[in-house]
Amino acid sequence: MTSKPNAGYQVTDRNLALELVRVTEAAAMAASHWTGRGRKNEADGAAVEAMRQAFDTVAIDGTVVIGEGEMDEAPMLFIGEKVGAGGPAMDIAVDPLEGTNLCAKNMPNALTVVALAEAGNFLHAPDIYMEKIVVGPDLPAGVVDLDAAIGINLRELARAKRKDISELTLCALERERHEELIAKTREAGARVMLLSDGDVAAAIAACLPDSRVDIYAGSGGAPE
């Protein structure tokens, strides 16, 4: 959650943060009833409905800017939908069930996701693929470059982390479009961890000090 400097209302308000936990918890609990049942659409629908209802009691004047799709594509939490019980103007990004296949197959890393910012602070992310690269905190600014070859990024990341490239692990979705990325990563000497789904969880893992992931890269959905 972010806020502009000197703003009268801080998005990081503790009470609001706890309310957002409740929103994601409601979606997660609703989706959990469909875990392992092989019905991803039902799981997603349950999460969407529960999250939408939970937002009704949150003290914000919220606008969904990243959600379940355009108004004619989604019954709830569509782009432009107003949510909240009234309060400061906020932009909201939601993914009520990130990793629908993971939930349907009873696999790890399915998540319910909410991000909040003061109005006007979120990029409009249409439902297209975007190139992504994620590394953790406490690294020099510009240590990786989305436009650089993966071999260069791995070299610079290894230098910044005081590791050999062979000690680095890159995480990516196992997709045909990533075959070159995977090959170049291994050619550079780094390890590769492949996931079937769930690039939000993979990006978070790259930011956690105790995970095995040093860098997440590849193309994936812009809303995520």
Tab-separated table of C-alpha atoms in Angstrom:
chain	number	residue	atom	x	y	z
A	1	MET	CA	0.000	0.000	0.000
A	2	THR	CA	1.291	3.414	-0.904
A	3	SER	CA	0.491	7.048	-0.292
A	4	LYS	CA	1.665	10.395	-1.612
A	5	PRO	CA	4.028	12.385	0.595
A	6	ASN	CA	2.289	14.858	2.926
A	7	ALA	CA	-1.121	13.415	2.106
A	8	GLY	CA	-3.741	14.103	4.739
A	9	TYR	CA	-4.734	10.457	4.841
A	10	GLN	CA	-2.175	7.713	5.140
A	11	VAL	CA	-3.096	4.544	3.290
A	12	THR	CA	-0.921	2.643	5.718
A	13	ASP	CA	-3.419	3.358	8.517
A	14	ARG	CA	-3.415	0.299	10.762
A	15	ASN	CA	-7.185	-0.067	10.936
A	16	LEU	CA	-7.520	0.038	7.158
A	17	ALA	CA	-4.741	-2.513	6.773
A	18	LEU	CA	-6.593	-4.870	9.096
A	19	GLU	CA	-9.807	-4.321	7.151
A	20	LEU	CA	-8.026	-5.332	3.956
A	21	VAL	CA	-6.785	-8.475	5.682
A	22	ARG	CA	-10.422	-9.265	6.414
A	23	VAL	CA	-11.318	-8.692	2.749
A	24	THR	CA	-8.663	-11.098	1.499
A	25	GLU	CA	-9.519	-13.585	4.242
A	26	ALA	CA	-13.160	-13.648	3.141
A	27	ALA	CA	-12.147	-14.374	-0.452
A	28	ALA	CA	-9.665	-17.055	0.582
A	29	MET	CA	-12.168	-18.832	2.804
A	30	ALA	CA	-14.805	-18.803	0.071
A	31	ALA	CA	-12.375	-20.223	-2.480
A	32	SER	CA	-11.132	-22.863	-0.045
A	33	HIS	CA	-14.434	-24.740	-0.284
A	34	TRP	CA	-13.515	-25.518	-3.901
A	35	THR	CA	-9.916	-26.543	-3.244
A	36	GLY	CA	-9.029	-29.777	-5.010
A	37	ARG	CA	-12.419	-30.134	-6.685
A	38	GLY	CA	-11.174	-29.374	-10.189
A	39	ARG	CA	-13.618	-26.505	-10.712
A	40	LYS	CA	-11.560	-23.366	-11.035
A	41	ASN	CA	-14.395	-21.149	-12.286
A	42	GLU	CA	-16.535	-21.938	-9.260
A	43	ALA	CA	-13.593	-21.253	-6.951
A	44	ASP	CA	-12.931	-17.928	-8.643
A	45	GLY	CA	-16.594	-16.951	-8.567
A	46	ALA	CA	-16.865	-17.695	-4.860
A	47	ALA	CA	-13.766	-15.609	-4.126
A	48	VAL	CA	-15.022	-12.686	-6.221
A	49	GLU	CA	-18.430	-12.608	-4.540
A	50	ALA	CA	-16.996	-12.870	-1.027
A	51	MET	CA	-14.436	-10.129	-1.672
A	52	ARG	CA	-17.061	-7.828	-3.165
A	53	GLN	CA	-19.328	-8.243	-0.140
A	54	ALA	CA	-16.459	-7.696	2.293
A	55	PHE	CA	-15.541	-4.408	0.595
A	56	ASP	CA	-19.009	-3.038	1.396
A	57	THR	CA	-18.013	-2.381	5.010
A	58	VAL	CA	-14.555	-0.878	4.385
A	59	ALA	CA	-14.403	2.875	5.080
A	60	ILE	CA	-13.158	4.027	1.674
A	61	ASP	CA	-14.537	5.488	-1.540
A	62	GLY	CA	-12.860	2.896	-3.710
A	63	THR	CA	-12.626	2.500	-7.470
A	64	VAL	CA	-11.471	-0.786	-8.983
A	65	VAL	CA	-8.733	0.028	-11.504
A	66	ILE	CA	-7.351	-3.498	-11.874
A	67	GLY	CA	-9.946	-6.204	-11.460
A	68	GLU	CA	-11.892	-9.015	-13.071
A	69	GLY	CA	-12.148	-7.300	-16.449
A	70	GLU	CA	-14.196	-4.607	-18.155
A	71	MET	CA	-17.783	-3.930	-17.086
A	72	ASP	CA	-19.257	-6.158	-19.809
A	73	GLU	CA	-16.855	-9.007	-18.973
A	74	ALA	CA	-17.356	-9.398	-15.225
A	75	PRO	CA	-20.407	-9.271	-12.922
A	76	MET	CA	-18.422	-7.933	-9.945
A	77	LEU	CA	-15.145	-6.155	-9.234
A	78	PHE	CA	-14.972	-4.955	-12.822
A	79	ILE	CA	-12.777	-2.026	-13.811
A	80	GLY	CA	-14.452	1.205	-12.777
A	81	GLU	CA	-16.726	-0.360	-10.152
A	82	LYS	CA	-17.172	1.642	-6.960
A	83	VAL	CA	-16.689	-0.199	-3.675
A	84	GLY	CA	-16.525	0.714	-0.018
A	85	ALA	CA	-18.748	2.316	2.601
A	86	GLY	CA	-17.467	5.849	1.996
A	87	GLY	CA	-14.304	7.648	2.967
A	88	PRO	CA	-11.063	8.726	1.286
A	89	ALA	CA	-10.836	8.209	-2.482
A	90	MET	CA	-8.768	5.119	-3.236
A	91	ASP	CA	-7.756	3.133	-6.295
A	92	ILE	CA	-7.956	-0.614	-5.829
A	93	ALA	CA	-6.285	-3.518	-7.599
A	94	VAL	CA	-7.750	-6.932	-6.874
A	95	ASP	CA	-7.224	-10.530	-7.839
A	96	PRO	CA	-9.722	-12.455	-5.717
A	97	LEU	CA	-8.133	-15.770	-6.669
A	98	GLU	CA	-4.682	-15.655	-8.223
A	99	GLY	CA	-3.869	-19.180	-9.336
A	100	THR	CA	-7.303	-20.629	-10.049
A	101	ASN	CA	-5.745	-23.806	-11.453
A	102	LEU	CA	-3.636	-24.177	-8.319
A	103	CYS	CA	-6.723	-23.970	-6.142
A	104	ALA	CA	-8.640	-26.418	-8.326
A	105	LYS	CA	-5.760	-28.916	-8.153
A	106	ASN	CA	-5.092	-28.407	-4.414
A	107	MET	CA	-1.586	-27.105	-5.090
A	108	PRO	CA	0.318	-24.401	-3.169
A	109	ASN	CA	0.662	-20.684	-4.009
A	110	ALA	CA	-2.951	-19.780	-4.785
A	111	LEU	CA	-3.526	-16.318	-3.299
A	112	THR	CA	-6.136	-13.637	-2.774
A	113	VAL	CA	-4.625	-10.254	-3.585
A	114	VAL	CA	-5.601	-6.651	-2.835
A	115	ALA	CA	-3.502	-3.535	-3.403
A	116	LEU	CA	-4.587	-0.029	-2.467
A	117	ALA	CA	-3.343	3.452	-3.331
A	118	GLU	CA	-4.660	6.984	-3.208
A	119	ALA	CA	-6.684	7.860	-6.286
A	120	GLY	CA	-4.581	8.328	-9.413
A	121	ASN	CA	-1.556	6.320	-8.271
A	122	PHE	CA	-2.100	3.030	-10.119
A	123	LEU	CA	-1.119	2.186	-13.675
A	124	HIS	CA	-4.053	1.027	-15.768
A	125	ALA	CA	-3.038	-2.518	-16.644
A	126	PRO	CA	-5.135	-4.002	-19.465
A	127	ASP	CA	-5.475	-7.761	-19.815
A	128	ILE	CA	-2.345	-8.280	-21.905
A	129	TYR	CA	1.068	-9.833	-21.315
A	130	MET	CA	3.863	-7.681	-19.932
A	131	GLU	CA	7.529	-8.411	-19.380
A	132	LYS	CA	8.384	-8.688	-15.681
A	133	ILE	CA	11.510	-8.848	-13.584
A	134	VAL	CA	11.617	-8.914	-9.781
A	135	VAL	CA	14.475	-8.982	-7.285
A	136	GLY	CA	14.497	-8.494	-3.543
A	137	PRO	CA	15.225	-5.489	-1.339
A	138	ASP	CA	18.574	-4.145	-0.142
A	139	LEU	CA	20.090	-4.141	-3.620
A	140	PRO	CA	21.536	-1.169	-5.520
A	141	ALA	CA	19.101	0.776	-7.672
A	142	GLY	CA	19.198	-0.415	-11.260
A	143	VAL	CA	20.875	-3.727	-10.480
A	144	VAL	CA	18.592	-5.325	-13.057
A	145	ASP	CA	17.200	-3.852	-16.253
A	146	LEU	CA	14.073	-5.106	-17.986
A	147	ASP	CA	15.659	-4.316	-21.355
A	148	ALA	CA	18.953	-6.100	-20.644
A	149	ALA	CA	19.771	-9.673	-21.607
A	150	ILE	CA	19.138	-12.154	-18.814
A	151	GLY	CA	22.819	-13.082	-18.724
A	152	ILE	CA	23.747	-9.471	-17.948
A	153	ASN	CA	21.068	-9.229	-15.264
A	154	LEU	CA	22.286	-12.427	-13.633
A	155	ARG	CA	25.878	-11.208	-13.683
A	156	GLU	CA	24.969	-7.880	-12.082
A	157	LEU	CA	22.691	-9.525	-9.529
A	158	ALA	CA	25.378	-12.019	-8.560
A	159	ARG	CA	27.848	-9.175	-8.111
A	160	ALA	CA	25.404	-7.207	-5.953
A	161	LYS	CA	24.587	-10.233	-3.798
A	162	ARG	CA	28.243	-11.292	-3.615
A	163	LYS	CA	27.446	-14.688	-5.021
A	164	ASP	CA	28.588	-16.727	-7.950
A	165	ILE	CA	26.076	-16.926	-10.791
A	166	SER	CA	25.897	-20.675	-10.170
A	167	GLU	CA	24.386	-19.913	-6.751
A	168	LEU	CA	21.484	-17.916	-8.202
A	169	THR	CA	18.028	-19.333	-8.882
A	170	LEU	CA	15.709	-17.765	-11.429
A	171	CYS	CA	12.006	-18.531	-11.175
A	172	ALA	CA	9.711	-18.441	-14.204
A	173	LEU	CA	6.411	-19.841	-15.374
A	174	GLU	CA	6.785	-23.031	-17.383
A	175	ARG	CA	5.551	-21.745	-20.714
A	176	GLU	CA	6.686	-22.220	-24.310
A	177	ARG	CA	7.287	-18.472	-24.589
A	178	HIS	CA	9.961	-18.762	-21.876
A	179	GLU	CA	12.074	-21.433	-23.577
A	180	GLU	CA	14.750	-18.932	-24.623
A	181	LEU	CA	14.797	-17.299	-21.177
A	182	ILE	CA	15.249	-20.698	-19.536
A	183	ALA	CA	17.980	-21.745	-21.961
A	184	LYS	CA	19.901	-18.460	-21.585
A	185	THR	CA	19.645	-18.644	-17.799
A	186	ARG	CA	21.116	-22.131	-17.712
A	187	GLU	CA	23.721	-21.129	-20.268
A	188	ALA	CA	24.802	-18.329	-17.915
A	189	GLY	CA	25.227	-20.896	-15.148
A	190	ALA	CA	22.222	-20.155	-12.925
A	191	ARG	CA	19.575	-22.573	-11.748
A	192	VAL	CA	15.967	-22.434	-12.956
A	193	MET	CA	12.830	-23.076	-10.902
A	194	LEU	CA	9.722	-23.586	-13.022
A	195	LEU	CA	6.141	-23.050	-11.873
A	196	SER	CA	2.949	-24.202	-13.554
A	197	ASP	CA	0.996	-21.127	-12.389
A	198	GLY	CA	1.097	-18.311	-9.860
A	199	ASP	CA	3.468	-15.532	-10.853
A	200	VAL	CA	2.385	-13.286	-7.961
A	201	ALA	CA	3.604	-15.855	-5.431
A	202	ALA	CA	6.811	-16.256	-7.429
A	203	ALA	CA	7.427	-12.505	-7.453
A	204	ILE	CA	6.854	-12.342	-3.693
A	205	ALA	CA	9.262	-15.245	-3.190
A	206	ALA	CA	11.997	-13.269	-4.947
A	207	CYS	CA	11.614	-10.599	-2.252
A	208	LEU	CA	11.827	-12.947	0.739
A	209	PRO	CA	15.289	-13.548	2.216
A	210	ASP	CA	14.641	-17.176	3.156
A	211	SER	CA	13.221	-18.320	-0.178
A	212	ARG	CA	15.262	-20.146	-2.796
A	213	VAL	CA	14.367	-17.566	-5.455
A	214	ASP	CA	16.825	-14.785	-6.306
A	215	ILE	CA	15.036	-13.368	-9.332
A	216	TYR	CA	11.699	-13.769	-11.050
A	217	ALA	CA	11.485	-13.035	-14.775
A	218	GLY	CA	9.357	-13.637	-17.830
A	219	SER	CA	6.126	-12.442	-19.351
A	220	GLY	CA	2.745	-12.751	-17.695
A	221	GLY	CA	-0.596	-11.088	-17.217
A	222	ALA	CA	-0.419	-7.323	-16.744
A	223	PRO	CA	-3.001	-7.185	-13.919
A	224	GLU	CA	-0.923	-9.581	-11.829
